[in-house]
JSON list of C-alpha atoms in Angstrom, two decimals:
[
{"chain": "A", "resi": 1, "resn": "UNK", "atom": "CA", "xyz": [-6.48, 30.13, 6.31]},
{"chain": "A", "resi": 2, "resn": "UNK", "atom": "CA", "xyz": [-8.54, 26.99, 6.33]},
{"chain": "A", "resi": 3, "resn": "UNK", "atom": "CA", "xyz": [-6.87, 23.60, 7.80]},
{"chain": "A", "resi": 4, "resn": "UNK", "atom": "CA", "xyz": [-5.59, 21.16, 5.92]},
{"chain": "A", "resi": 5, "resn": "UNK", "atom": "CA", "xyz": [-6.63, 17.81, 5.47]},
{"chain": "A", "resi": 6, "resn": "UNK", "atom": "CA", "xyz": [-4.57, 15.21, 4.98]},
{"chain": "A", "resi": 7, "resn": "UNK", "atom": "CA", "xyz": [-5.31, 11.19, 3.65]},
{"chain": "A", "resi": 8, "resn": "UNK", "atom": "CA", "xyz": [-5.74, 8.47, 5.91]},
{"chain": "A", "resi": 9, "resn": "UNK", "atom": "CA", "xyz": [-2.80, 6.94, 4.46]},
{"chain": "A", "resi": 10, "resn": "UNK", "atom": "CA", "xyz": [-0.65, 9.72, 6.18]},
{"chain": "A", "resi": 11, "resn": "UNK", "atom": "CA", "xyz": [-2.27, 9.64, 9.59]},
{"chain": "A", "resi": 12, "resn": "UNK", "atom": "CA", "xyz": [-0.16, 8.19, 12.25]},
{"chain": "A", "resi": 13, "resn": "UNK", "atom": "CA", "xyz": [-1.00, 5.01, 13.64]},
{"chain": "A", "resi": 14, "resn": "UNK", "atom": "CA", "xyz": [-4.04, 5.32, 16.71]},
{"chain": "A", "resi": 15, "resn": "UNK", "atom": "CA", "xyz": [-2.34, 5.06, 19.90]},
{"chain": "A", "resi": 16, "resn": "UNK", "atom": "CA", "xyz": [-3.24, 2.28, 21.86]},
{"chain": "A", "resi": 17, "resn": "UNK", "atom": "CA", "xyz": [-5.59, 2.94, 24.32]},
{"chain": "A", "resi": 18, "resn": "UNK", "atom": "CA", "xyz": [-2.89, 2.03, 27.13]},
{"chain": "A", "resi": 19, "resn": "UNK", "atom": "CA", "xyz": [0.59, 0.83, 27.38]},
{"chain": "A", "resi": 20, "resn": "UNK", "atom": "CA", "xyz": [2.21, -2.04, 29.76]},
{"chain": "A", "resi": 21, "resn": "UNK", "atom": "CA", "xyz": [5.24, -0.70, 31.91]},
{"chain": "A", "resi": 22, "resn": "UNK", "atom": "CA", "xyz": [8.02, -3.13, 32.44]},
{"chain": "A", "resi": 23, "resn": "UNK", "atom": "CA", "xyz": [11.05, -2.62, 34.83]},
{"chain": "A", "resi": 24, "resn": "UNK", "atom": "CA", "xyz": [13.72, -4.82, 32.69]},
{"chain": "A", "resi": 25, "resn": "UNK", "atom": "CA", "xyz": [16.61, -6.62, 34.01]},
{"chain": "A", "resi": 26, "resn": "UNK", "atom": "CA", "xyz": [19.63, -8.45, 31.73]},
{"chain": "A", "resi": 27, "resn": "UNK", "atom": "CA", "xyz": [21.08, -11.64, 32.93]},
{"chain": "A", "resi": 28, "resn": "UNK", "atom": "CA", "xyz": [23.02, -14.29, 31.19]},
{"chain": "A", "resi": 29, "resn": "UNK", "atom": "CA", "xyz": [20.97, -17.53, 29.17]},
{"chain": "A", "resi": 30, "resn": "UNK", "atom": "CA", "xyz": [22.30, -21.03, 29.19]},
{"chain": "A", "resi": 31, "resn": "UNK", "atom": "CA", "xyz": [24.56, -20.27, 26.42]},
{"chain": "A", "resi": 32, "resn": "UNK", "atom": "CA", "xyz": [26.35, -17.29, 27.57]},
{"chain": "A", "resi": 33, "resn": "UNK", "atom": "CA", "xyz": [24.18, -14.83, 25.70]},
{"chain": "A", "resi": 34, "resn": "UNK", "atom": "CA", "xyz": [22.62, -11.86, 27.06]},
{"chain": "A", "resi": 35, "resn": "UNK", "atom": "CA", "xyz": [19.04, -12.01, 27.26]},
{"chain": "A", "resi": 36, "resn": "UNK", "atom": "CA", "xyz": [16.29, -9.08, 29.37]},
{"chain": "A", "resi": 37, "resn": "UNK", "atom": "CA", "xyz": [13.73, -10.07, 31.39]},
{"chain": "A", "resi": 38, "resn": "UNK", "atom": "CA", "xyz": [11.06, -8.10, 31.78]},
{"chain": "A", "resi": 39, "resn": "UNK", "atom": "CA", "xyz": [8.48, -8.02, 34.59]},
{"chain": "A", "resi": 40, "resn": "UNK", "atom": "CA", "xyz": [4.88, -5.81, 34.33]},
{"chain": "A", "resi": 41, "resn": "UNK", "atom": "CA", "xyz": [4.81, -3.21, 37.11]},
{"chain": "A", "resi": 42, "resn": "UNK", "atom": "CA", "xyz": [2.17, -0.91, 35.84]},
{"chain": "A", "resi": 43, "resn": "UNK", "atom": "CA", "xyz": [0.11, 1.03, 32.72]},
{"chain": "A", "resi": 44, "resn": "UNK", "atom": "CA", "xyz": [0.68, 4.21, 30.93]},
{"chain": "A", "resi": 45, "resn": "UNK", "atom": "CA", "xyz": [-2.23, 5.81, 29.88]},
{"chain": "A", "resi": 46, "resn": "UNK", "atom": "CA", "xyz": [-2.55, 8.73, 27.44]},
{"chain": "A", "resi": 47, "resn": "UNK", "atom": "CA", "xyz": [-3.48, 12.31, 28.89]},
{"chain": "A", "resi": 48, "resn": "UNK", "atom": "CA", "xyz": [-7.00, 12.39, 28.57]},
{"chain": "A", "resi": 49, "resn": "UNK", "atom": "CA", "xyz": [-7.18, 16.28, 27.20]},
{"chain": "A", "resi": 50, "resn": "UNK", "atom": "CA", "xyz": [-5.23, 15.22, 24.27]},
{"chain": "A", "resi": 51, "resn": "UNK", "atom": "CA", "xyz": [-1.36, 16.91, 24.83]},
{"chain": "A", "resi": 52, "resn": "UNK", "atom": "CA", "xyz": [1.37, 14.92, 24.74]},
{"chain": "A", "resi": 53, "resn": "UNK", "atom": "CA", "xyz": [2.30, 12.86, 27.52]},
{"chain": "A", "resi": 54, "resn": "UNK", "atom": "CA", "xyz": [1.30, 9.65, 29.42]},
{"chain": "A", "resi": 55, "resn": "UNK", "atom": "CA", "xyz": [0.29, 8.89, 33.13]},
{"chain": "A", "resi": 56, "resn": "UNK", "atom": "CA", "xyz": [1.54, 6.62, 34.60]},
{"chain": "A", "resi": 57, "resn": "UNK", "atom": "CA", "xyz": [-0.06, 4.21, 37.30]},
{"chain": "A", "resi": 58, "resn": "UNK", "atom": "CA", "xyz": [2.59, 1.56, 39.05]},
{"chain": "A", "resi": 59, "resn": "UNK", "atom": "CA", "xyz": [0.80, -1.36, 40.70]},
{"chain": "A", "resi": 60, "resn": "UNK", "atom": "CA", "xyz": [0.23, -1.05, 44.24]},
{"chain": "A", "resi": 61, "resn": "UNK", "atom": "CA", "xyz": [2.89, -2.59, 46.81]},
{"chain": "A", "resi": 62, "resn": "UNK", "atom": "CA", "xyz": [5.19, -2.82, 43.90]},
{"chain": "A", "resi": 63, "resn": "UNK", "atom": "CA", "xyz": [9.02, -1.37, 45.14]},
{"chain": "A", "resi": 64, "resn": "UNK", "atom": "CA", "xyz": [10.53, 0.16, 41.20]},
{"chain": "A", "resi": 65, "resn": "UNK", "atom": "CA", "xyz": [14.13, 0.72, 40.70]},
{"chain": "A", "resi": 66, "resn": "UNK", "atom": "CA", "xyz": [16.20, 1.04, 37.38]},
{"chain": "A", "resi": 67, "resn": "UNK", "atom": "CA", "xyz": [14.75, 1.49, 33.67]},
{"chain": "A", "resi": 68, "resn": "UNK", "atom": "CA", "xyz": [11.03, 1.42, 32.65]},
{"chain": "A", "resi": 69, "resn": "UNK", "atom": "CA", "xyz": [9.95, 0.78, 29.50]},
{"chain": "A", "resi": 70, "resn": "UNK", "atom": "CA", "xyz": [6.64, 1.05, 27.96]},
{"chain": "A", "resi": 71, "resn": "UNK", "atom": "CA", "xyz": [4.91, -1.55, 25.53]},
{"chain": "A", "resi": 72, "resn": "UNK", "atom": "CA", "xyz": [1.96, -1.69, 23.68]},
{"chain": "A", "resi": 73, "resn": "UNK", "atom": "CA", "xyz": [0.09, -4.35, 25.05]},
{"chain": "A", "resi": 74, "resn": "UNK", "atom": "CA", "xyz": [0.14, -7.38, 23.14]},
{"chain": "A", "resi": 75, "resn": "UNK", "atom": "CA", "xyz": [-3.48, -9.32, 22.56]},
{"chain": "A", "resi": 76, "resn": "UNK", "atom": "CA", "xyz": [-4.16, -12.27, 25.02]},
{"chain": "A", "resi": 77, "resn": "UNK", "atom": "CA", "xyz": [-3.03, -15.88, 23.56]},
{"chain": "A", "resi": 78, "resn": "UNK", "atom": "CA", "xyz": [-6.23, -17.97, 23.26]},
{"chain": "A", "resi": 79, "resn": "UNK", "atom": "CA", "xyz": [-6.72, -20.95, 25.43]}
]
């Protein structure tokens, strides 16, 4: 049975070539409100054969604890 092919229009979105890890942390703003920091600790990086699943590189002499997430990176503000 041959493949089939679907439109463009029904592809996911490409993957970014890498994602930014965070470790988060919630405090309290001026006003009371909750608000998350967020402070870069690393990159995830696709599998290169394909499969699901990222790796993940931490930046060296960088001590993780708690929650990670992972962002796609955002493009750099111009100067």
């Amino acid at each position: 049975m041959a493949a089939r092919r679907t439109q463009k229009s029904e592809q996911a979105p490409a993957m970014p070539k890498y994602l930014s890890v965070f470790v988060t942390e919630n405090y309290k703003g001026n006003g009371g409100e909750e608000k998350t920091s967020y402070t870069r600790v690393g990159a995830a990086f696709p599998h290169r054969n394909g499969k699901p699943g990222f790796n993940i590189e931490i930046t060296e002499g960088i001590s993780v604890s708690g929650q990670l997430v992972a962002l796609p990176p955002r493009p750099r503000e111009e100067s």
